[in-house]
mmCIF file of C-alpha atoms in Angstrom:
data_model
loop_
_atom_site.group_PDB
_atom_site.id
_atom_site.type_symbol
_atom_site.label_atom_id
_atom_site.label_comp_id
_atom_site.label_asym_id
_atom_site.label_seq_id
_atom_site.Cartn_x
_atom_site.Cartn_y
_atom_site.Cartn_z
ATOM 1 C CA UNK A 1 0.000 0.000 0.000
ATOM 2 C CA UNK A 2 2.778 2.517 0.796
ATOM 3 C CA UNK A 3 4.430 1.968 -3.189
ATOM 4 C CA UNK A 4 1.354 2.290 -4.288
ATOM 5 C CA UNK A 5 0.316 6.055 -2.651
ATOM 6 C CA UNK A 6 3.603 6.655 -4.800
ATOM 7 C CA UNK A 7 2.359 5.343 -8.036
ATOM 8 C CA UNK A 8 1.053 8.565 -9.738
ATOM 9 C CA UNK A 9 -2.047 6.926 -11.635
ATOM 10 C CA UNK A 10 -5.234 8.425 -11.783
ATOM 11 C CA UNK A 11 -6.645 4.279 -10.964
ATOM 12 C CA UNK A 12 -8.589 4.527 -7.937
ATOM 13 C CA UNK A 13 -7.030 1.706 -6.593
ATOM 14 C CA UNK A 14 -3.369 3.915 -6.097
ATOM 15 C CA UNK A 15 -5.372 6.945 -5.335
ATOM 16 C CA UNK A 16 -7.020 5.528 -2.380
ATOM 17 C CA UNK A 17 -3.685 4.646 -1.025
ATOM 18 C CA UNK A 18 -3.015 8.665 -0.214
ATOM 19 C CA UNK A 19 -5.610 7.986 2.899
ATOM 20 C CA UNK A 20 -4.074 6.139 5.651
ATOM 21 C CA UNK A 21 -0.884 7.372 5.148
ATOM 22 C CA UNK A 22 -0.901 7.683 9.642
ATOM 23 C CA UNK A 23 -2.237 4.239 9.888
ATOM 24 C CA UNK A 24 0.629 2.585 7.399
ATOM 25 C CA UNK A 25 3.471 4.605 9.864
ATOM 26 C CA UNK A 26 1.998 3.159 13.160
ATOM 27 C CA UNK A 27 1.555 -0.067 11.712
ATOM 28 C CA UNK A 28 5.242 -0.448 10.376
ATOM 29 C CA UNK A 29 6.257 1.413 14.173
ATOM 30 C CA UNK A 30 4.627 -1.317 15.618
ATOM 31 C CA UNK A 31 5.975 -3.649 13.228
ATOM 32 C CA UNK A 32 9.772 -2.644 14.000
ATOM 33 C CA UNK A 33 9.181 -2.328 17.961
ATOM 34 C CA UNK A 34 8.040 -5.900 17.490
ATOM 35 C CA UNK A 35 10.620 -7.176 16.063
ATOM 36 C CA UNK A 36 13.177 -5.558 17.797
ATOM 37 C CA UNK A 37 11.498 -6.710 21.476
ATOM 38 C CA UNK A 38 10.452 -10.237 20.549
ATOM 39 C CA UNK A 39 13.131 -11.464 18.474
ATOM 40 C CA UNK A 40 16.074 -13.557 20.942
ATOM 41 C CA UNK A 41 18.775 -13.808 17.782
ATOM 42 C CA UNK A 42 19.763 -11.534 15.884
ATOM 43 C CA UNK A 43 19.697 -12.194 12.159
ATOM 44 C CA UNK A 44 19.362 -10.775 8.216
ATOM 45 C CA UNK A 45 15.785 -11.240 8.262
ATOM 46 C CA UNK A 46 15.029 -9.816 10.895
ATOM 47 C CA UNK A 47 17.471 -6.731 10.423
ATOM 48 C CA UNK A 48 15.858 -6.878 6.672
ATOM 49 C CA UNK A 49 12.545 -6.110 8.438
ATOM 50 C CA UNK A 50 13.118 -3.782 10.504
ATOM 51 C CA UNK A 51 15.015 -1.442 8.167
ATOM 52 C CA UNK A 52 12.161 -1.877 5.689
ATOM 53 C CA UNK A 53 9.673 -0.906 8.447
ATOM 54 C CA UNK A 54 11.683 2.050 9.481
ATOM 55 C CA UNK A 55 11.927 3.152 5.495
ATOM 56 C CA UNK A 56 7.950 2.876 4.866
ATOM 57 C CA UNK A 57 7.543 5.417 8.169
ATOM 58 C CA UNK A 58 10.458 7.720 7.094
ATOM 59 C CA UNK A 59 7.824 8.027 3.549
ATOM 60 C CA UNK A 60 4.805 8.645 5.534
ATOM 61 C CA UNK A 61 6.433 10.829 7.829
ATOM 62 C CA UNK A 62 7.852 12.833 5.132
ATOM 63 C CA UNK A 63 3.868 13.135 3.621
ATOM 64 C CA UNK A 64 2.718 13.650 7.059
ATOM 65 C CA UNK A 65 4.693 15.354 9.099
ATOM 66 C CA UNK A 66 3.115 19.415 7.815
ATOM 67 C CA UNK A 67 0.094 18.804 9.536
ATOM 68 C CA UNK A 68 1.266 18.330 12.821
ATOM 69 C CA UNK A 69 2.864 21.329 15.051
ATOM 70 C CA UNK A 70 6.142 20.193 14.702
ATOM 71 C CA UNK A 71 6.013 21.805 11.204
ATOM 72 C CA UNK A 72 6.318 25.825 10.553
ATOM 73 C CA UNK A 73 2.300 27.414 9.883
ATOM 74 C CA UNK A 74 2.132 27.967 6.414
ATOM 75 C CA UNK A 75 -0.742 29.988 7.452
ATOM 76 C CA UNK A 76 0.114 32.937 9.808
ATOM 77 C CA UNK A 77 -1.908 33.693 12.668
ATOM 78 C CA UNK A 78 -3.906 36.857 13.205
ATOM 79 C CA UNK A 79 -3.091 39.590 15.044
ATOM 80 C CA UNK A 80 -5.207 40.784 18.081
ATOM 81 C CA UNK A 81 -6.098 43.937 16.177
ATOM 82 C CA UNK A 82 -7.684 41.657 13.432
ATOM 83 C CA UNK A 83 -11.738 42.698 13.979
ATOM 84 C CA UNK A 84 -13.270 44.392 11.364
ATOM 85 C CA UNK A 85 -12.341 41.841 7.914
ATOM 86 C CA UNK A 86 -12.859 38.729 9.761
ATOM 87 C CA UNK A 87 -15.099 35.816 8.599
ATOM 88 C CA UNK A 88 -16.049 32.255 10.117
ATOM 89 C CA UNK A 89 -16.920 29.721 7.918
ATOM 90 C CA UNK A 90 -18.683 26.453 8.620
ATOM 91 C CA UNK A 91 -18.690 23.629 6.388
ATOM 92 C CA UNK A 92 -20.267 20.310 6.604
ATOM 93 C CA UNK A 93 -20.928 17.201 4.711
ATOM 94 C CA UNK A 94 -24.051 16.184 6.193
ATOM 95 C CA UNK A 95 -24.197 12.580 4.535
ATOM 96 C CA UNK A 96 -28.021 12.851 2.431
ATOM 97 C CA UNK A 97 -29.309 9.889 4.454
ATOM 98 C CA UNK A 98 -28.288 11.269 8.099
ATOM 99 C CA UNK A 99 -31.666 12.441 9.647
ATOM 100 C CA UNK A 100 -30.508 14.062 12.726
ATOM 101 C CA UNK A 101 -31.096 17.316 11.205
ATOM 102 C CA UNK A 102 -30.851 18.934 14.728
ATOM 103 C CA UNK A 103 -27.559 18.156 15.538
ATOM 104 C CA UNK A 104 -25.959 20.330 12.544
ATOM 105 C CA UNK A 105 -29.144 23.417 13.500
ATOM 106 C CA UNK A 106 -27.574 23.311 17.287
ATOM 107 C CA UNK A 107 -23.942 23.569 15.781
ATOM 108 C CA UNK A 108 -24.732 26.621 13.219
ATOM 109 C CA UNK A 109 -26.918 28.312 15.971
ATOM 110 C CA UNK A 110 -24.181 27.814 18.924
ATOM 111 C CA UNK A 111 -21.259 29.052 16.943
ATOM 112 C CA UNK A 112 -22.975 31.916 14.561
ATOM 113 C CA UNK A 113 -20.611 31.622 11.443
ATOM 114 C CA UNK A 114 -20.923 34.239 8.929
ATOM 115 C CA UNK A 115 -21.114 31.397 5.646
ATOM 116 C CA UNK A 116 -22.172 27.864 6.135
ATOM 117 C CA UNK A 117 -21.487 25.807 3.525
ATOM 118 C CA UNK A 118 -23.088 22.337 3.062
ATOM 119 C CA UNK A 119 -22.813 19.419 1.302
ATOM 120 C CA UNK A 120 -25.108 16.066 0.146
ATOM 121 C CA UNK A 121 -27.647 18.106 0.447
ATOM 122 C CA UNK A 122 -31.111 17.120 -1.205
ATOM 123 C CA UNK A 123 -34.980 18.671 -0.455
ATOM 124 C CA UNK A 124 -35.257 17.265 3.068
ATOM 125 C CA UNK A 125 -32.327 19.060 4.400
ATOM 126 C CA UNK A 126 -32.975 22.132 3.028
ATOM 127 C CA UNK A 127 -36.294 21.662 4.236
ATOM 128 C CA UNK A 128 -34.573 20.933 7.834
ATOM 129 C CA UNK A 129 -32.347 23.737 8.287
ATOM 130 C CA UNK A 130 -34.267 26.059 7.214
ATOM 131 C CA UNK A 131 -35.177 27.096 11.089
ATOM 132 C CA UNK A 132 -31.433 28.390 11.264
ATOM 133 C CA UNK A 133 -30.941 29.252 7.451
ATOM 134 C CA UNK A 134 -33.400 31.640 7.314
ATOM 135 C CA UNK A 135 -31.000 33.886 9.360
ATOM 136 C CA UNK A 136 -29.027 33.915 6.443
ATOM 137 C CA UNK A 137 -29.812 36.831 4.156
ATOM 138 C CA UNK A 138 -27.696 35.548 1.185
ATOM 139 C CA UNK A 139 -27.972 31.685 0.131
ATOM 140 C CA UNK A 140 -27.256 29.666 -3.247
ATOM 141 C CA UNK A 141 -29.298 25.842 -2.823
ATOM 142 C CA UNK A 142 -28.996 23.131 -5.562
ATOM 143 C CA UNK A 143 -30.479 20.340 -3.482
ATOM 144 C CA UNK A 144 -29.880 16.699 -5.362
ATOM 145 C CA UNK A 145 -30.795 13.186 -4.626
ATOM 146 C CA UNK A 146 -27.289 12.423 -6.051
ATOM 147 C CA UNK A 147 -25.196 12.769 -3.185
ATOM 148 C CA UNK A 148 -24.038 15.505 -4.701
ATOM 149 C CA UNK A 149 -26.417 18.414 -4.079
ATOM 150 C CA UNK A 150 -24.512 21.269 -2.241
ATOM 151 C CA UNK A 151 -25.570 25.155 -0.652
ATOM 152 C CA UNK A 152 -23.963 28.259 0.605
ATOM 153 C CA UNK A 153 -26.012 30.617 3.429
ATOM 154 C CA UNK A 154 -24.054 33.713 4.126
ATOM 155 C CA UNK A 155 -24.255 36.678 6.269
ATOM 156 C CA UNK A 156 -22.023 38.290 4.079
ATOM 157 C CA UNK A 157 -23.270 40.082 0.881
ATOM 158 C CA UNK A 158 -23.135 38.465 -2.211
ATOM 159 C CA UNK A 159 -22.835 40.463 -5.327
ATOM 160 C CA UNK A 160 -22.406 37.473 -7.859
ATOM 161 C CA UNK A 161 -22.808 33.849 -7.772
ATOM 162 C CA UNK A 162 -22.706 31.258 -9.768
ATOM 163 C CA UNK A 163 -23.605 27.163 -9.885
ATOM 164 C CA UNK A 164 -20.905 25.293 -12.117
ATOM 165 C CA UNK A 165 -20.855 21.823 -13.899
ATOM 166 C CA UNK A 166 -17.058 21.735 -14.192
ATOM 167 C CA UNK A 167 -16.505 18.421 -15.341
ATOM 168 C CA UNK A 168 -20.037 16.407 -15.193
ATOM 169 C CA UNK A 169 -23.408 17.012 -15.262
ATOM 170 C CA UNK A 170 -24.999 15.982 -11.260
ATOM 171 C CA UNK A 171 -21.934 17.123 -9.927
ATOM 172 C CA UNK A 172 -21.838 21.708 -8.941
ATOM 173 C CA UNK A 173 -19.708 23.422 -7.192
ATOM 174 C CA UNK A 174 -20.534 27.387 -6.574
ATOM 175 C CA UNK A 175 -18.392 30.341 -7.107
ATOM 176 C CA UNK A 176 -19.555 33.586 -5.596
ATOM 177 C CA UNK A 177 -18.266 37.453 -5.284
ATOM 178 C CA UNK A 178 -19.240 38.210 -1.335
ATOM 179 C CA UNK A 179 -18.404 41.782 0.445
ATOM 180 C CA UNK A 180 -17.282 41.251 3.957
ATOM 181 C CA UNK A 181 -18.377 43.749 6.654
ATOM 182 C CA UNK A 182 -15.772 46.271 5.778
ATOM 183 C CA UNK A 183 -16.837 46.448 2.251
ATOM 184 C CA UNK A 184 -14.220 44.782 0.815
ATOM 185 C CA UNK A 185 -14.816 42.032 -1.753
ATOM 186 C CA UNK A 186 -13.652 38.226 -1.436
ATOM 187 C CA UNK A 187 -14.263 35.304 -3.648
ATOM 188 C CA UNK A 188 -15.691 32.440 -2.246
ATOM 189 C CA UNK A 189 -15.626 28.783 -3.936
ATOM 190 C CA UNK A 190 -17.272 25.822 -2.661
ATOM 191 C CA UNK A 191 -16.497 22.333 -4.157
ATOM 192 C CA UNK A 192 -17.485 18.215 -3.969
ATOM 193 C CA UNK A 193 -16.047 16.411 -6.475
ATOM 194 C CA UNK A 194 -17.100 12.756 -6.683
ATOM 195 C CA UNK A 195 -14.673 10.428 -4.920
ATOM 196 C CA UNK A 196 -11.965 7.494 -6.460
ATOM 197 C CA UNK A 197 -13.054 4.608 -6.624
ATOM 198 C CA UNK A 198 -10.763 1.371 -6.607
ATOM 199 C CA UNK A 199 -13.106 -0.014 -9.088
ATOM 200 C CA UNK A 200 -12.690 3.433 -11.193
ATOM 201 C CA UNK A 201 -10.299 6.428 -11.721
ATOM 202 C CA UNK A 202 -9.556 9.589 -10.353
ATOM 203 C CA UNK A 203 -9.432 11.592 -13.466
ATOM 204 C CA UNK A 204 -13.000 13.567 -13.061
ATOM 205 C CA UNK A 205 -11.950 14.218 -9.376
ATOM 206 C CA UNK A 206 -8.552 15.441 -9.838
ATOM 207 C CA UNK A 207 -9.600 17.201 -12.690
ATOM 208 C CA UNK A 208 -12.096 19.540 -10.919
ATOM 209 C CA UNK A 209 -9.454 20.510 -8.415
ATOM 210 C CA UNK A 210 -7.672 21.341 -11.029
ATOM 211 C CA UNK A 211 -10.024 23.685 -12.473
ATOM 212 C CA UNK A 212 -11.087 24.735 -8.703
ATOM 213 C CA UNK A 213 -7.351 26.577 -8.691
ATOM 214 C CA UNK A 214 -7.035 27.696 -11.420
ATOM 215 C CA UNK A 215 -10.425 30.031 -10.971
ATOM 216 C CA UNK A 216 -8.248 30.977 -7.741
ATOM 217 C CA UNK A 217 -5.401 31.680 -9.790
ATOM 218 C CA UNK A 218 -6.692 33.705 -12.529
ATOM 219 C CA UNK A 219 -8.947 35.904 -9.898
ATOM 220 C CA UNK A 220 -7.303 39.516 -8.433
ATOM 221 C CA UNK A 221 -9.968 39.250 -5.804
ATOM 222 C CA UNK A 222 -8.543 37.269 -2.656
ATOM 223 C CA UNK A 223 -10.244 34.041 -2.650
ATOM 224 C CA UNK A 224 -11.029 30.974 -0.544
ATOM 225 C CA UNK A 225 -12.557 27.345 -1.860
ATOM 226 C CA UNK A 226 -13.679 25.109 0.772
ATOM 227 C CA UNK A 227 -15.642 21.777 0.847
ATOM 228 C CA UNK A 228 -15.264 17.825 0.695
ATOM 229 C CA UNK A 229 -12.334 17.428 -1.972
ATOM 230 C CA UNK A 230 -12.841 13.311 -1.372
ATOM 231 C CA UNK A 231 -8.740 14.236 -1.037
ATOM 232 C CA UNK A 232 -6.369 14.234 1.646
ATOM 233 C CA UNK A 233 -4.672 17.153 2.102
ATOM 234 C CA UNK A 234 -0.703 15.565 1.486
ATOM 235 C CA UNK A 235 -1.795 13.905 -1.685
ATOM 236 C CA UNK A 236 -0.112 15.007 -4.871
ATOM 237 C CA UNK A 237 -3.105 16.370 -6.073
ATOM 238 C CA UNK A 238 -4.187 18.498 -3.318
ATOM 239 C CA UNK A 239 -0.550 19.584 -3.431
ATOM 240 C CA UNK A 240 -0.738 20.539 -6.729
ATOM 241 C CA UNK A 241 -3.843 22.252 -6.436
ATOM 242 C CA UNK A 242 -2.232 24.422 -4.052
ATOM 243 C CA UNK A 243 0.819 25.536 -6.327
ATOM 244 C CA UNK A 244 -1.690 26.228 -9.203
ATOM 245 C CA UNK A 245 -4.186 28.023 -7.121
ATOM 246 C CA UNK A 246 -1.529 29.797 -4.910
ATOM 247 C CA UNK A 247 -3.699 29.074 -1.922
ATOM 248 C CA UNK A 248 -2.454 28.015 1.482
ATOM 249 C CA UNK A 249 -3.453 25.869 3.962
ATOM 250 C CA UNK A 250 -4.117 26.488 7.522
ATOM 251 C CA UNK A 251 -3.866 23.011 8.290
ATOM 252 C CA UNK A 252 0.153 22.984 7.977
ATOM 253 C CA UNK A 253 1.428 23.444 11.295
ATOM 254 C CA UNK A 254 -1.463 23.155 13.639
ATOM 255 C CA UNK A 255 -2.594 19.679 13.534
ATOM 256 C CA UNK A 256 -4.967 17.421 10.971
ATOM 257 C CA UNK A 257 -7.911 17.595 11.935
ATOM 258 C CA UNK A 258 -9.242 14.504 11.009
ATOM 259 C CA UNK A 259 -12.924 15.067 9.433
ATOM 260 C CA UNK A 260 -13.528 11.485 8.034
ATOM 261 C CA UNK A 261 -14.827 8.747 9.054
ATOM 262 C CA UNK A 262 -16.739 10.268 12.030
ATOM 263 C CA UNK A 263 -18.153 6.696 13.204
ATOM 264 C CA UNK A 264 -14.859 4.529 12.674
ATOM 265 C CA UNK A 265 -11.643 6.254 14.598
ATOM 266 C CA UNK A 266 -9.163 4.231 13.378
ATOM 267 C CA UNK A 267 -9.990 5.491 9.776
ATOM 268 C CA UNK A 268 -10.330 9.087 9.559
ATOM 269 C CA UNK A 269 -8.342 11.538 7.853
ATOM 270 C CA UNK A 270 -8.991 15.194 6.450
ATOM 271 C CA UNK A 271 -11.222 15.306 3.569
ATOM 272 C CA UNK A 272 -13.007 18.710 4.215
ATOM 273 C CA UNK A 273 -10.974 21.396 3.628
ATOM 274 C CA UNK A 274 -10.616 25.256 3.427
ATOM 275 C CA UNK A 275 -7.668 27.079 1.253
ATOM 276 C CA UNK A 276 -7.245 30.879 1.283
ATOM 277 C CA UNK A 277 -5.182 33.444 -0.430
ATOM 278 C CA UNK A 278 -2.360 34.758 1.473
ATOM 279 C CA UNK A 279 -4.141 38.151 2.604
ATOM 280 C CA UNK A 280 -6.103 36.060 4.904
ATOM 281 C CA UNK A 281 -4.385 35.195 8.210
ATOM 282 C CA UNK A 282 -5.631 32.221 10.526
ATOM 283 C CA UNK A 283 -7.739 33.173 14.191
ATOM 284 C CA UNK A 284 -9.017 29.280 14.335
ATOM 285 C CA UNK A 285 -9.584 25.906 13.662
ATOM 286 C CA UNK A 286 -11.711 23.883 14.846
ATOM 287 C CA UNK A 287 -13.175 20.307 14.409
ATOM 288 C CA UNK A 288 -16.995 20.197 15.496
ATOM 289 C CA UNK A 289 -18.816 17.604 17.430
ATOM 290 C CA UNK A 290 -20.639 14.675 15.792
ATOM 291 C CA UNK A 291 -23.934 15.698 13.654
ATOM 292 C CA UNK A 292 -25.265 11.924 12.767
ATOM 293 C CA UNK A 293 -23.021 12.511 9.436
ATOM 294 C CA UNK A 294 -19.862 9.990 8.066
ATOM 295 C CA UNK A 295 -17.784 13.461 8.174
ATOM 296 C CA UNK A 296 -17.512 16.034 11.185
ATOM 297 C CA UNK A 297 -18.020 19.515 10.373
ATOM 298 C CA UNK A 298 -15.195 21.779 10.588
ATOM 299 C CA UNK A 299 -14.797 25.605 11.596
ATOM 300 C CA UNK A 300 -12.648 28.459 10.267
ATOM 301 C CA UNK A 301 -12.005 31.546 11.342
ATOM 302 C CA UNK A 302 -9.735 33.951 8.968
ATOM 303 C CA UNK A 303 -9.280 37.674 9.154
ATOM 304 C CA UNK A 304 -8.329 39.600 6.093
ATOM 305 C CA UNK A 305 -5.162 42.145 6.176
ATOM 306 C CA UNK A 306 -5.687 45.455 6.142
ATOM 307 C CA UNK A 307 -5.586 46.401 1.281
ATOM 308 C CA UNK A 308 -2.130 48.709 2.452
ATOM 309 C CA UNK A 309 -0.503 45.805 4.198
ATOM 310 C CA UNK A 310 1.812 43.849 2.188
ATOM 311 C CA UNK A 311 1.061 40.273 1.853
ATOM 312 C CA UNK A 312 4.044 37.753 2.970
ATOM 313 C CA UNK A 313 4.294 35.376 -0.033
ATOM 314 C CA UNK A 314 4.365 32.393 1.790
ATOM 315 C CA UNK A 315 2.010 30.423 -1.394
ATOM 316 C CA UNK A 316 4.398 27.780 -3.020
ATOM 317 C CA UNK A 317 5.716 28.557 -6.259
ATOM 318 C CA UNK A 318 4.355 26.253 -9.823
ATOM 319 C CA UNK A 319 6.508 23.332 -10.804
ATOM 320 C CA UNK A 320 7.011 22.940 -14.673
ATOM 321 C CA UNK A 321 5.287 19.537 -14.060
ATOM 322 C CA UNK A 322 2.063 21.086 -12.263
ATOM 323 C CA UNK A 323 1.508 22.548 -15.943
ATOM 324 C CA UNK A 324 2.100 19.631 -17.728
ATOM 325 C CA UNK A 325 0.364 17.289 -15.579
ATOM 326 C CA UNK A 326 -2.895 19.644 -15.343
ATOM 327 C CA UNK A 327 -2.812 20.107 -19.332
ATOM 328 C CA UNK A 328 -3.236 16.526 -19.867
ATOM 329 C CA UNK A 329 -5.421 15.839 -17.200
ATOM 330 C CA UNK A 330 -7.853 18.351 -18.526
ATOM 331 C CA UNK A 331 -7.635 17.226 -21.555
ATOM 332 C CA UNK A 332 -8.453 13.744 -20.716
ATOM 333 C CA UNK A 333 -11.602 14.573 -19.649
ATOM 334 C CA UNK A 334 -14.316 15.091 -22.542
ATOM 335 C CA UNK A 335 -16.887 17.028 -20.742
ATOM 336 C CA UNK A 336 -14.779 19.671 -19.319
ATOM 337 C CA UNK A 337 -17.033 23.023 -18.857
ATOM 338 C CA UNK A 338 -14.999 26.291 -19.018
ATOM 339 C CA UNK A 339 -17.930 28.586 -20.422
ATOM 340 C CA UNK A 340 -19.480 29.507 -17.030
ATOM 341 C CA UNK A 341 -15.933 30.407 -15.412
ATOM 342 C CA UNK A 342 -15.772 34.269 -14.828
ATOM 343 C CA UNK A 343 -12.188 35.058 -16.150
ATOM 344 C CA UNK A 344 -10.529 31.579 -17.091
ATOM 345 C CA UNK A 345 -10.742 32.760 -20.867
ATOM 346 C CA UNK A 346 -9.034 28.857 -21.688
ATOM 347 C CA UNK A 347 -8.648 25.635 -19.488
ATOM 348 C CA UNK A 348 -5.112 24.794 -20.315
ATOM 349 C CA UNK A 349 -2.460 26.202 -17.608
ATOM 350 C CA UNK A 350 -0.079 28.881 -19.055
#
């Protein structure tokens, strides 16, 4: 499993190997620390083993190690003075056969976030929250049956919005233009692309990350994109998406925050994700308690520098290979929808 999170296919199969990267590094620990307390002679097998098990942590370790606070922030914290351009976001996959409707409603109304963003989404549960919704002034619904329906509620204002079929028909994401309290505009991008499958490939998936940056890339406004990227956040692709988009994220040095599975805790690992330009700074994190869902929500609070203050560039810069790689992922996929993008003009990466 660990050669094959290093196999850059888009097969499902190698894709899904990018998950338990934590679980294949305490498993070959434990695999060394058992060797090297039960064995009574000392032999090339058993030597063999242990400096294989030590190599397979050093990989995951090297994947890993960002997300934990032993590693810098690539995200900087904000300063006490940070009040009047901050924003909370919530977001939540809510799993479309959950019921416990009241367990998210309790979670939006106890921490008041200014844009909620939710995900698998069809009539009932915008039926359900709308008790706390309707607080909202601002929302953008596309309930679906699919798994795949998704919806924004915002405090803030939004000027623009827009639903987008980026690679398949079933699937949106939103883009939207919102003004925070100061006046000062943001763009906001909320995405669930479907997941791999070890039966299937990655392509569609990777490909609408892909395209998720590169809106974040060709926009002067600063910009976040948040959701359920069915990604981890040290894959290749997630990785990737962040030197295309220029985004950062606030996971690297504080810790991973685990948001899948919420029922199995020997499994989880972060699939729900926020990544913001580098004129945001970070106030908090948090994971939320349990809302009947596969996934936990998760809570962010950023503050946006003042226009005058210079922003650190602390983004990572574009590999030659990001380009390449994108170009031909893009154009692998057939259905690839670049019409509806404000200020893309073409798909390919420059």
């Amino acid at each position: 499993m660990s050669a094959a999170a290093t196999v850059r296919l888009p097969a499902g199969w190698a894709r899904a190997c990018d998950f338990p990267r934590v679980q294949i590094a305490l498993t070959s620990i434990a695999a060394a620390s058992a060797l090297l307390l039960t064995s009574d002679t000392w032999n090339w097998t058993i030597a063999a083993g242990i400096v294989l098990a030590t190599l397979i942590t050093a990989q995951q370790l090297r994947h890993i190690l960002p997300y934990t606070r032993l590693w810098p922030k690539q995200s900087a914290d904000s300063g006490a003075s940070a009040t009047g351009s901050t924003l909370k976001v919530l977001v939540s996959n809510v799993l479309q056969t959950n019921t416990r409707y009241e367990l998210l409603v309790d979670q939006i109304e106890q921490h008041q976030p200014d844009i909620v963003v939710v995900m698998e989404v069809d009539e009932s549960w915008i039926a359900a929250l709308r008790e706390v919704t309707d607080q909202f002034p601002y929302k953008v619904e596309v309930p679906l049956d699919n798994k795949y329906g998704i919806a924004l509620y915002s405090k803030l204002k939004i000027d623009e919005d827009c639903v987008n079929y980026l690679v398949r028909q079933g699937v949106p994401s939103l883009v939207t233009t919102c003004r925070l309290s100061t006046g000062r505009k943001m763009q906001f991008i909320a995405v669930h692309p479907e997941p791999p499958m070890p039966h299937e490939g990655s392509v569609e998936r990777d490909a609408e990350i892909v395209l998720a940056g590169l809106i974040a890339a060709q926009e002067p406004l600063p910009t976040i994109i948040t959701g359920d990227l069915n990604d981890v956040a040290w894959s290749h692709t997630t990785r990737r998406f962040r030197r295309i988009s220029g985004l950062l994220d606030p996971r690297i040095g504080r810790g991973m925050y685990n948001t899948f599975h919420a029922s199995i805790p020997v499994l989880r690992w972060p699939l729900d994700h926020l990544f913001h330009d580098p004129a945001f700074t970070v106030k908090s994190l948090h994971r939320l308690p349990y809302v009947g869902s596969d996934h936990f929500p998760i809570m962010f609070e950023l503050a946006l520098l003042p226009a005058d203050v210079d922003v650190d560039a602390t983004a990572e810069a574009v590999k030659t290979s990001d380009a390449e790689e994108a170009n031909e992922l893009l154009d692998s996929v057939p259905d690839v929808n670049t019409k509806k993008i404000k200020n893309t003009g073409t798909h390919k990466v420059l």
